[in-house]
Short mmCIF file of C-alpha atoms and ligand atoms in Angstrom, two decimals:
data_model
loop_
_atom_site.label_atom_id
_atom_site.label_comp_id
_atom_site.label_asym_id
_atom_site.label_seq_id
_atom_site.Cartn_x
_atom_site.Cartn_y
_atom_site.Cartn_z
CA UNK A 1 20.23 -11.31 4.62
CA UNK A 2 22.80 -8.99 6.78
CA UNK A 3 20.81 -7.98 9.26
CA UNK A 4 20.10 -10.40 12.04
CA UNK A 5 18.71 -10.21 15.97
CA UNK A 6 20.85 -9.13 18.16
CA UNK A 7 22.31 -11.92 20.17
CA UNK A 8 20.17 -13.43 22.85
CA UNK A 9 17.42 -12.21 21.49
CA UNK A 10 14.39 -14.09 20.14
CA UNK A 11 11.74 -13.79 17.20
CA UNK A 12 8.57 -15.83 18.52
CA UNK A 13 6.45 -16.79 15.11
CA UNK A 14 3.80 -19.66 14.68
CA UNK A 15 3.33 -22.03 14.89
CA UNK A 16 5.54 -21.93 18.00
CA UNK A 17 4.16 -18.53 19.22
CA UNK A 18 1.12 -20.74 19.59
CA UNK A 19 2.54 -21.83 22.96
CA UNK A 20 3.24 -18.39 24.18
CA UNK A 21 -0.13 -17.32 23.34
CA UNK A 22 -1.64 -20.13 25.54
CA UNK A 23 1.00 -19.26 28.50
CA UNK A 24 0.29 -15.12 28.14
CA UNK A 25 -3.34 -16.23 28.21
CA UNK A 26 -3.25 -18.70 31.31
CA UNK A 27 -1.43 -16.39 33.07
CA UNK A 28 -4.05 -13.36 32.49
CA UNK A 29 -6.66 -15.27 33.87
CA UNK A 30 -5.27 -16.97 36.54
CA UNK A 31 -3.45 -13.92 38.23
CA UNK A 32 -7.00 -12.16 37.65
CA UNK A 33 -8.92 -15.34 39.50
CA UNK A 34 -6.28 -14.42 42.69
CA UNK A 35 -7.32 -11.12 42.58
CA UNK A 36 -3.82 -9.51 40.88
CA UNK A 37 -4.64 -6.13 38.90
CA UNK A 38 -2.75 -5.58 35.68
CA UNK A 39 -0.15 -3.35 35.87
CA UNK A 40 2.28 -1.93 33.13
CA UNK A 41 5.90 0.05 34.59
CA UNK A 42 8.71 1.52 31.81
CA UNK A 43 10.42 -0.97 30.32
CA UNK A 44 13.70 1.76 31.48
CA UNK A 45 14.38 3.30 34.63
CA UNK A 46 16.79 5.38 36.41
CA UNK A 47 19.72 3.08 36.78
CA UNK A 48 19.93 3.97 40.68
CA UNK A 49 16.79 2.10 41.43
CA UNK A 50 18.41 -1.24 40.21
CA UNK A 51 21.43 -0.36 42.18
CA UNK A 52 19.38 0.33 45.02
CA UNK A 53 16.43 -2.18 44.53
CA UNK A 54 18.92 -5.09 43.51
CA UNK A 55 21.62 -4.16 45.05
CA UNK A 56 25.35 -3.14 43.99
CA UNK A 57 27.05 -6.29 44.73
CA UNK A 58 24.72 -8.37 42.65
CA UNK A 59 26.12 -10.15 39.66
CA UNK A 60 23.10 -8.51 37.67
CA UNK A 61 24.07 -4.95 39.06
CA UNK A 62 27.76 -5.59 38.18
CA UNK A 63 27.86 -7.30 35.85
CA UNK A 64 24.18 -7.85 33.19
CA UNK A 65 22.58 -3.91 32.73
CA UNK A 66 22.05 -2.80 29.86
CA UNK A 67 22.96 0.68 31.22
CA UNK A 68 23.11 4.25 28.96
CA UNK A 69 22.62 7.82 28.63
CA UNK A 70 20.18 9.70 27.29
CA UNK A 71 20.22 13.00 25.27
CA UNK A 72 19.75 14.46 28.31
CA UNK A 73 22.61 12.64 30.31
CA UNK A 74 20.70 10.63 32.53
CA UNK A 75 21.92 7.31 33.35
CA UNK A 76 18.80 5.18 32.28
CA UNK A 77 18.63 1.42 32.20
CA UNK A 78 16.91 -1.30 30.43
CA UNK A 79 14.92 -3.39 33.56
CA UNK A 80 16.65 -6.61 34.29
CA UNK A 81 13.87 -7.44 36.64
CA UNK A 82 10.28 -5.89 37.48
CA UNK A 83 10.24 -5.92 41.27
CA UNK A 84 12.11 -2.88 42.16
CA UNK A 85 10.05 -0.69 39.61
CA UNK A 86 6.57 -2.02 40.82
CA UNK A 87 7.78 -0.70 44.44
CA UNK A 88 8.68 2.40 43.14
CA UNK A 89 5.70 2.70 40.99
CA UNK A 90 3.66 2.31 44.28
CA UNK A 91 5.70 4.81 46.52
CA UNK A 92 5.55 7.46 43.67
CA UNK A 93 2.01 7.01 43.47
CA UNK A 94 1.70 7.47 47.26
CA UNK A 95 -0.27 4.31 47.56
CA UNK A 96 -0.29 2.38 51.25
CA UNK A 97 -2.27 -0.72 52.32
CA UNK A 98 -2.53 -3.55 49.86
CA UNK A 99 -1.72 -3.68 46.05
CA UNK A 100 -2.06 -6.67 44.13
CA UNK A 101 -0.36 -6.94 41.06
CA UNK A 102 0.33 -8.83 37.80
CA UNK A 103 2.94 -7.74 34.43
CA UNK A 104 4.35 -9.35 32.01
CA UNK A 105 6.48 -8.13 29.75
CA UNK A 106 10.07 -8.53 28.50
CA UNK A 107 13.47 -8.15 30.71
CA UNK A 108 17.01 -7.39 29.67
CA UNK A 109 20.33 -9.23 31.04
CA UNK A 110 23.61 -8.97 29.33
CA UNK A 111 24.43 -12.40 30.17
CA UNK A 112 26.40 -15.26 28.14
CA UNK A 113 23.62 -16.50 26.20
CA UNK A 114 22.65 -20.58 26.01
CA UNK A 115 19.84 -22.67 26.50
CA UNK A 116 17.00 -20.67 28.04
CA UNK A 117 19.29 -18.16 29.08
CA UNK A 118 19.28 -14.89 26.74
CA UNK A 119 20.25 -11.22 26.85
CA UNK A 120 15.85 -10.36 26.26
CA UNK A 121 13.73 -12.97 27.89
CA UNK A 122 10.31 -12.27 28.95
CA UNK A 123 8.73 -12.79 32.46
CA UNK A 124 5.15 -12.92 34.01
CA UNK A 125 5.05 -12.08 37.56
CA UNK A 126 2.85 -10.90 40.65
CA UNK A 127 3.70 -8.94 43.15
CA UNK A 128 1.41 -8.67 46.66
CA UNK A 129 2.64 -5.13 48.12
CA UNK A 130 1.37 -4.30 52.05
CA UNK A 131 0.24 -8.47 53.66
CA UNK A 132 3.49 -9.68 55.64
CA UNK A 133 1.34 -12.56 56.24
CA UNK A 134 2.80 -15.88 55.54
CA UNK A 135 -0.61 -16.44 53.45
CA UNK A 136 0.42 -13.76 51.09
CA UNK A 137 3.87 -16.06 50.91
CA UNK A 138 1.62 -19.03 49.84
CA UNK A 139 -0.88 -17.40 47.76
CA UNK A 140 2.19 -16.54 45.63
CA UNK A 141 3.92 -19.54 45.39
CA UNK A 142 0.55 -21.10 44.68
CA UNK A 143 -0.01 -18.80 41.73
CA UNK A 144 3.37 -20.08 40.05
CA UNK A 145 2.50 -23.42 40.87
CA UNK A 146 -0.72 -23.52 39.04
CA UNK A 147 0.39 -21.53 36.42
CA UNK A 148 3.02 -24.43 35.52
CA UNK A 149 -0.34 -27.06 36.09
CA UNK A 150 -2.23 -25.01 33.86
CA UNK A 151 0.22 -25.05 30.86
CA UNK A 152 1.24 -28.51 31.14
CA UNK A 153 4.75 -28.84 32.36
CA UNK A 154 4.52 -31.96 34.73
CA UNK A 155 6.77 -32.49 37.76
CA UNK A 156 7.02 -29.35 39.39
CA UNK A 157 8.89 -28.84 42.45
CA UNK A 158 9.53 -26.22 44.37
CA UNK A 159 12.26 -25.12 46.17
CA UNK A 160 12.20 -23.29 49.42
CA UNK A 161 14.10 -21.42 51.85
CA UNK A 162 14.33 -18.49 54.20
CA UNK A 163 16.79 -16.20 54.50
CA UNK A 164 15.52 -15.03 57.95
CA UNK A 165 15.24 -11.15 58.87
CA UNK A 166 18.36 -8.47 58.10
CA UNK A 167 18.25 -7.50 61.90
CA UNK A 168 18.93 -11.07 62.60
CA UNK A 169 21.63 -11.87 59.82
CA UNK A 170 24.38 -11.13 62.24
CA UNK A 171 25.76 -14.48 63.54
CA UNK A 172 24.63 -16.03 60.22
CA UNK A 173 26.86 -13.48 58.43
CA UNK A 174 29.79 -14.14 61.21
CA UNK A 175 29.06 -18.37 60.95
CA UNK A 176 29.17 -17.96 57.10
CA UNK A 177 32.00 -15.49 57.02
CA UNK A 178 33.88 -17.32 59.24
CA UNK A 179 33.29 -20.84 56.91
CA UNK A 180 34.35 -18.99 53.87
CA UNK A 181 37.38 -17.04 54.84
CA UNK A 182 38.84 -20.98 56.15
CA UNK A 183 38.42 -21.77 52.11
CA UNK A 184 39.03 -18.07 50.42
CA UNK A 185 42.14 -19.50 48.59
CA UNK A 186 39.56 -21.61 46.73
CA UNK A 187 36.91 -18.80 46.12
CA UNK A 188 36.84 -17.06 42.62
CA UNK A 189 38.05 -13.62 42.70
CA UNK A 190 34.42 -12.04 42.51
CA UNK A 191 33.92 -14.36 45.68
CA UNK A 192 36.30 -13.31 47.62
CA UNK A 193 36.03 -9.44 47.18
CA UNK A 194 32.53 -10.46 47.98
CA UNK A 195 33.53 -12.29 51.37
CA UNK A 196 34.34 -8.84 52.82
CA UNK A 197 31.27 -6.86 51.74
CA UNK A 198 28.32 -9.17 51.24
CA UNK A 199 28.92 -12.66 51.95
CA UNK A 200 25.47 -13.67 51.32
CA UNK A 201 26.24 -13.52 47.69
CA UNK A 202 29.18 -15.99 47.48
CA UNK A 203 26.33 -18.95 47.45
CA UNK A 204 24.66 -17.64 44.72
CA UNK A 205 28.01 -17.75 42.83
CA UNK A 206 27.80 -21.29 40.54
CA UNK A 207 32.01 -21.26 39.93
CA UNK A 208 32.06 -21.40 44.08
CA UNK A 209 29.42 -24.14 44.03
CA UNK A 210 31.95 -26.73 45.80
CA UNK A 211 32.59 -24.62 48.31
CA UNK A 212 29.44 -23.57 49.41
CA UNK A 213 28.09 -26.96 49.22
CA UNK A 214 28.25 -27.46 52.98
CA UNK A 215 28.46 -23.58 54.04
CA UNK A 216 26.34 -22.84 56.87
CA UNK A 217 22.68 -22.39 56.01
CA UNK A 218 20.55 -19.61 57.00
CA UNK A 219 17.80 -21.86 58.00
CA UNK A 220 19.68 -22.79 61.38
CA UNK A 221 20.02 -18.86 62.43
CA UNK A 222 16.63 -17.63 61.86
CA UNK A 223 15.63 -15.69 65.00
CA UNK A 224 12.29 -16.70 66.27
CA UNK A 225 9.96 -14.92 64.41
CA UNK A 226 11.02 -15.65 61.04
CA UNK A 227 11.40 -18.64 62.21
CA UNK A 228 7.56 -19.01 62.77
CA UNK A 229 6.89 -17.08 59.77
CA UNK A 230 8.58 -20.56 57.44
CA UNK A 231 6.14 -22.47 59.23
CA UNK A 232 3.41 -21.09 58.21
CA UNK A 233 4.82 -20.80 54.57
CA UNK A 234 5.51 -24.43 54.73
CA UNK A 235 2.17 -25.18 56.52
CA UNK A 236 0.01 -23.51 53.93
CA UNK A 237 2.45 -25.11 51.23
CA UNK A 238 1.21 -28.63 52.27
CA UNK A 239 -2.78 -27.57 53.00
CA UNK A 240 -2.76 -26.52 49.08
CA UNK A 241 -0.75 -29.54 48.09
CA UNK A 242 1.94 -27.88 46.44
CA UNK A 243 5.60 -30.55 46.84
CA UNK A 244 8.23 -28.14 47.86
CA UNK A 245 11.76 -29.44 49.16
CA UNK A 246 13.75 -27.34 51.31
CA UNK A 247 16.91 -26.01 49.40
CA UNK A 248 18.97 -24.51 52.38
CA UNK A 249 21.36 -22.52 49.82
CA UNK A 250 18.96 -21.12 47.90
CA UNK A 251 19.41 -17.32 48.56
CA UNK A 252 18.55 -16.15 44.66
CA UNK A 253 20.56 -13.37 42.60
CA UNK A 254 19.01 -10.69 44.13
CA UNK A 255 19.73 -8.68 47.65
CA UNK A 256 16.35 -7.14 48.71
CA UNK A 257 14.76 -10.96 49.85
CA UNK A 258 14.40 -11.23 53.32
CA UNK A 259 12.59 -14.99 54.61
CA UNK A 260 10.86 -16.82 52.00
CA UNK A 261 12.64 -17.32 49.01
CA UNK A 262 11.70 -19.98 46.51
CA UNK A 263 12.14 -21.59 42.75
CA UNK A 264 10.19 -23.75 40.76
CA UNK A 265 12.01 -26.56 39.07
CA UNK A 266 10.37 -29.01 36.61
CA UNK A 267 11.59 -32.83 35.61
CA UNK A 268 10.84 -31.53 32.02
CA UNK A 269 13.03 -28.46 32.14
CA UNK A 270 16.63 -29.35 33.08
CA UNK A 271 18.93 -27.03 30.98
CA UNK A 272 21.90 -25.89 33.03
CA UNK A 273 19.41 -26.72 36.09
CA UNK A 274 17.56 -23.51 35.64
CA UNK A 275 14.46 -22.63 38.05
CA UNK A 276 11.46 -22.06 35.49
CA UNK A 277 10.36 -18.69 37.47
CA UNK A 278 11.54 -17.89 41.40
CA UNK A 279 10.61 -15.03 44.02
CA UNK A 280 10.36 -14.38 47.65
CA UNK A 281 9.61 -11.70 50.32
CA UNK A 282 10.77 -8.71 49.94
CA UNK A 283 10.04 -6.66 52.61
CA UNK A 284 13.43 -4.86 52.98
CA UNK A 285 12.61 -2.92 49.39
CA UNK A 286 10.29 0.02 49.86
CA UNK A 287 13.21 1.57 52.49
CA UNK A 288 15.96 0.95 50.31
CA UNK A 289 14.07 2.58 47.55
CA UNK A 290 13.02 5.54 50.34
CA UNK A 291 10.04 4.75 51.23
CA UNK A 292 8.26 3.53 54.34
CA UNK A 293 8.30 -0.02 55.24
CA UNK A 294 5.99 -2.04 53.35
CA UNK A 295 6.32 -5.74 53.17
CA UNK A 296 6.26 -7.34 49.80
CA UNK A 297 5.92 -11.07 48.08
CA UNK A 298 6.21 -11.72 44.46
CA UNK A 299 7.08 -13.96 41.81
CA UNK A 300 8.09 -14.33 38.54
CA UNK A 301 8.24 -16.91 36.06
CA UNK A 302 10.77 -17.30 32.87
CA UNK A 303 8.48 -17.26 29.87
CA UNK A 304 11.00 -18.41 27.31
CA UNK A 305 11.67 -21.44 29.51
CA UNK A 306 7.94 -22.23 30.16
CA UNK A 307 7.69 -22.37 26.92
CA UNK A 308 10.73 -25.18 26.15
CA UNK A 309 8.98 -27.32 29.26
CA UNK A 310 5.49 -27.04 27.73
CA UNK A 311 4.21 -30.35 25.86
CA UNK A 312 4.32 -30.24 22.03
CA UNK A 313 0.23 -30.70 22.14
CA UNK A 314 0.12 -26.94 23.52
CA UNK A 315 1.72 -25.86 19.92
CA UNK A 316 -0.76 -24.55 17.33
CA UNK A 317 -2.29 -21.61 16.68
CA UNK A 318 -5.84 -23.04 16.01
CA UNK A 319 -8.80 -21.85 14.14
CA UNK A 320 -12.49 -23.17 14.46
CA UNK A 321 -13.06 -22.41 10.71
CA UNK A 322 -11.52 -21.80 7.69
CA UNK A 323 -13.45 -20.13 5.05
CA UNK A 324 -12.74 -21.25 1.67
CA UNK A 325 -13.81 -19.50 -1.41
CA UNK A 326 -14.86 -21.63 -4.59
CA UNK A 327 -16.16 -19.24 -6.73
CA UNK A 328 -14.38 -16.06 -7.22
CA UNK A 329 -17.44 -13.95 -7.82
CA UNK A 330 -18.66 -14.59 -4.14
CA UNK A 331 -15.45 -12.58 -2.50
CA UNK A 332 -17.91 -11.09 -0.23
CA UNK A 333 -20.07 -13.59 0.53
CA UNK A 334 -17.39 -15.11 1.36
CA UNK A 335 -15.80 -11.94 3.72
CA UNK A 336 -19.23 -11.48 5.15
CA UNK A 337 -19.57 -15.05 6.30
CA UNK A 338 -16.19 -14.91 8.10
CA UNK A 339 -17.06 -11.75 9.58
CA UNK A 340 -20.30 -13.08 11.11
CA UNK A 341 -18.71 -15.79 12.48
CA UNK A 342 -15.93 -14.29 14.13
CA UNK A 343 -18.63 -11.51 15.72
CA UNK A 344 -20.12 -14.73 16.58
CA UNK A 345 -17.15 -15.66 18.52
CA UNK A 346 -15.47 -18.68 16.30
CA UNK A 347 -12.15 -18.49 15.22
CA UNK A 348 -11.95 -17.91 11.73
CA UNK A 349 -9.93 -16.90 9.13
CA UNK A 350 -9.88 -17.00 5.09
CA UNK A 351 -7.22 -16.87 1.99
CA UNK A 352 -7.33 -13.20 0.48
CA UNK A 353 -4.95 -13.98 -2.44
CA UNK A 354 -7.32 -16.10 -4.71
CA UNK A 355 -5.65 -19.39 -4.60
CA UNK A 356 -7.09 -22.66 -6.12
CA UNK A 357 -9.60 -24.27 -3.94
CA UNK A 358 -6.76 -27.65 -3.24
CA UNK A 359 -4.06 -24.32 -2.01
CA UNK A 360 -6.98 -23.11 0.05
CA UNK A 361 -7.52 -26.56 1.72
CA UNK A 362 -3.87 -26.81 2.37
CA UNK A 363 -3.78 -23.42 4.08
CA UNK A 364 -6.96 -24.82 5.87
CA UNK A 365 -4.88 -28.04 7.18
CA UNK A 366 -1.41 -26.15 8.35
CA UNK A 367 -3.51 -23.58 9.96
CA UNK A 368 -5.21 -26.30 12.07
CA UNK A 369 -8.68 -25.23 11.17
CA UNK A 370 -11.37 -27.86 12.89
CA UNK A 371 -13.55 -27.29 9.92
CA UNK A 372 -13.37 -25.59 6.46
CA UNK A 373 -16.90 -23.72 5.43
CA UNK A 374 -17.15 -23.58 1.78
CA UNK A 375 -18.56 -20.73 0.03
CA UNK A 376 -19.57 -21.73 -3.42
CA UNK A 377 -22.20 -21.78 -6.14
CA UNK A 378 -24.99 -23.05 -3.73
CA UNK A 379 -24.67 -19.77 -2.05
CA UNK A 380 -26.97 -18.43 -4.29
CA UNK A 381 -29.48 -21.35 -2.81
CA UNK A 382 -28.27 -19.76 0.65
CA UNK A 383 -26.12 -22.68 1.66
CA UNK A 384 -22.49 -23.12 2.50
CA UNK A 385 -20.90 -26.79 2.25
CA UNK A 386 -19.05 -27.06 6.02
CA UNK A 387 -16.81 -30.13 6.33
CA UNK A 388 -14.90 -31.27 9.70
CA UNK A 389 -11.26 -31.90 8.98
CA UNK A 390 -10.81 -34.35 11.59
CA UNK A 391 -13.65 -36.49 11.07
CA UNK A 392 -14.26 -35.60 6.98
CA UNK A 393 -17.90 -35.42 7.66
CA UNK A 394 -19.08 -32.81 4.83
CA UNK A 395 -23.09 -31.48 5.03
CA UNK A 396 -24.47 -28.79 2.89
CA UNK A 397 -26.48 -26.66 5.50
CA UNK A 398 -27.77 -22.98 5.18
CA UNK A 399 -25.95 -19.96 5.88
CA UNK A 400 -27.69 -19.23 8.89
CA UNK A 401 -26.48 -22.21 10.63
CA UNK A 402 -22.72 -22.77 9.80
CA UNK A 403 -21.77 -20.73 13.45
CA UNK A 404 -24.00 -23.53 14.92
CA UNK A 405 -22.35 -26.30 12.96
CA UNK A 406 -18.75 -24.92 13.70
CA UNK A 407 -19.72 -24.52 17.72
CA UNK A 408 -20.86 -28.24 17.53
CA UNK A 409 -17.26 -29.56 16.49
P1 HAM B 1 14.91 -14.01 38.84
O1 HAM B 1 15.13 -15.30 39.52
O2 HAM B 1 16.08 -13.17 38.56
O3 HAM B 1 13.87 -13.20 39.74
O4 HAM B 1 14.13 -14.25 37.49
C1 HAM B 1 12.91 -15.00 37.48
C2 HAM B 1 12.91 -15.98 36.33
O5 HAM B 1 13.16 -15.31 35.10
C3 HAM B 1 14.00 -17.04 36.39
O6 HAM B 1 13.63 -18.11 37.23
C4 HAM B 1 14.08 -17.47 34.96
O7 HAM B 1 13.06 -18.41 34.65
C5 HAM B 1 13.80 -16.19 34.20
N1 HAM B 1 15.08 -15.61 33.73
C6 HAM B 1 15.97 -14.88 34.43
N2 HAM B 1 17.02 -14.55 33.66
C7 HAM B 1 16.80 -15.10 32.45
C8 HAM B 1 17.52 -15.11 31.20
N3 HAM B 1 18.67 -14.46 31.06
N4 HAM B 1 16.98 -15.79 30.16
C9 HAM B 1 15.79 -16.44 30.29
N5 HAM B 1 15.08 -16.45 31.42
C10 HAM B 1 15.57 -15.79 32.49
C11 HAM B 1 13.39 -11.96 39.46
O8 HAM B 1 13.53 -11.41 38.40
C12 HAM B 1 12.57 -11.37 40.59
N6 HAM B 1 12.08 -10.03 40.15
C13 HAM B 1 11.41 -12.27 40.95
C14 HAM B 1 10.55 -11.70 42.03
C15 HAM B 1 9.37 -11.09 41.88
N7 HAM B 1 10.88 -11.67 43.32
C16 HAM B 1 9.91 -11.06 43.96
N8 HAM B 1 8.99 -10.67 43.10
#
């Protein structure tokens, strides 16, 4: 073999794809029972809208894009995130008033790879485009909260904060500014260029972590508005009975928050202490992308790291029946059986390569069939022999009836 992935990338097979099939799947119904549309944006964009959308100073601007250009010399880049394109796909479409959406879909991050961190890692999110409404806030949070329930991965917690409103980041900026420049000498290079243009970013830097440890926390300048606006996130938080802490640090990697931010955190997922999905209101976004003001909320959620917190039960790919041919000269009986039952709905499947009836069986068992229908001489007599793998009851029962049989395991 000389060809490998590239690194930080992933091949999902089964059985373990199992899981993700189960998370793609509780996540397409959920965001659909909150009322999020599906939407699909390029998987590459102009690179300005990430430099916009993101922002420059952003350790995923600077430092993580998979950035190149085209035939036609356009600087195009591989998404590192979905939020900024779902605003622009909005604007460009001329929509106003209220969009909800869901995508899923995979994101790209030159980053040093490790432990649920990789260069291609996939993310399901929801964005809620035109409610500044604090209830939007919750609804969202709520959605990545029960997506985490629905899977399995116990313990969730999230984290909360608010950044407060641009307009009144003035004497936060000064009070952190002010903290920072005291300590400078003990700031990381990035850091301290940082200082000067966009302080906010020095707490999201993890070498600086010390230092901003006891930095001065947006929560205590929030002007009275925004200030309300956190209530009512944190009121609607505990009506739905969702545990969140408040993490007065938290300002996440990305510069177009404004108020809520947030990140779920699980006891069962604790590599490098990485949040399991994160978001927050955006509301800043549509004008630095050129648009009108439009407030936003969204989330999303790290699918490769769902998948490491989700319990081992939730592996498997499952099938309700596995048809298993004993007599080569019923092929099609055999074909037409499974077909009926999957147009019945069943989950079934069936060996095409003519294997003995014992390699048939095993297939049956690592495939995790619930019951194996065999189709043998008594088909003639119209009857299949169905047996339940878990409880080895076996019944000879006609043809007509086997969908019934299966549905009753
Ligand atoms: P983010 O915090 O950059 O936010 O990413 C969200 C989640 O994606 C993270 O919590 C993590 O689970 C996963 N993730 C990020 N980078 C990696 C990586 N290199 N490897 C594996 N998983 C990773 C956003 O992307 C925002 N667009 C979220 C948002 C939506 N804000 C508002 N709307």
């Amino acid at each position: 073999m000389t060809i490998r992935a590239p690194k930080g990338t992933l091949d999902v097979l089964p059985p373990e794809s199992g899981r993700w099939r189960r998370l793609l799947r509780a996540f397409d119904d959920l965001s659909e029972r909150y009322g999020y549309a599906l939407l699909l944006t390029p998987l590459f964009e102009a690179t300005e809208l990430f430099a916009r959308g993101v922002g420059e100073e952003t350790e995923i601007v600077e430092k993580q894009m998979y950035t190149f250009a085209d035939k036609g010399g356009r600087s195009l880049t591989l998404r590192p995130e979905a939020t900024a394109s779902v605003v622009r796909a909005y604007l460009q479409a001329g929509r106003s008033g209220v969009l909800k959406g869901a995508y899923s879909g995979p994101m790209f991050r030159y980053e040093q790879p490790q432990a649920g961190r990789r260069r291609q890692f996939y993310q399901v999110g929801v964005e809620y485009l035109g409610e500044p409404s604090a209830d939007a806030d919750v609804e969202v949070i709520e959605v990545g909260y029960r997506l985490l329930e629905e899977v399995g991965v116990a313990e969730v917690t999230v984290l909360l904060n608010s950044l407060g409103d641009p307009a009144d980041r003035a004497g936060y900026r000064e009070a952190l500014t002010a903290y920072l420049e005291r300590r400078a000498d003990l700031l990381s290079p990035d850091s301290r260029r940082r200082l000067a243009t966009n302080p906010l970013r020095v707490l999201d830097s993890k070498e600086d972590a010390g230092v901003v440890a006891d930095a001065p926390a947006p929560l205590d300048h929030l002007a009275a508005e925004a200030a309300a606006h956190f209530d009512a996130v944190r009121a609607g938080l505990e009506r739905r009975k969702i545990p969140f802490q408040i993490a007065p640090r938290l300002v996440r990697g990305l510069d177009y928050y404004n108020r809520t931010v947030f990140e779920y955190q699980a006891r069962s997922y604790t590599a490098a202490q990485d949040a399991l999905g994160g978001g927050g209101r955006y509301d800043p976004l549509a004008e630095l992308l050129g648009g009108p003001p439009t407030p936003g909320v969204g989330l999303a959620m790290g699918a490769d790291r769902m998948v490491a917190a989700m319990p081992e039960e939730a592996v498997g790919e499952g099938l309700d029946v596995f048809v298993v041919l004993a007599d080569s000269s019923r092929r099609e009986a055999a074909l037409d059986l499974t077909a009926s039952l999957r147009a019945a709905g069943v989950r079934a499947d069936l060996d095409l390569a003519g294997r003995s009836v014992k390699a048939q069986f095993k297939t049956a068992d690592r495939r995790g069939a619930a019951v194996v229908a065999v189709v043998g001489e008594e088909w003639g007599r119209g009857r299949v022999t169905v047996r339940s793998m878990a409880g080895g009851e076996e019944e000879s029962v006609p043809v007509a009836e086997v969908t019934e049989w299966v549905k009753a395991r």
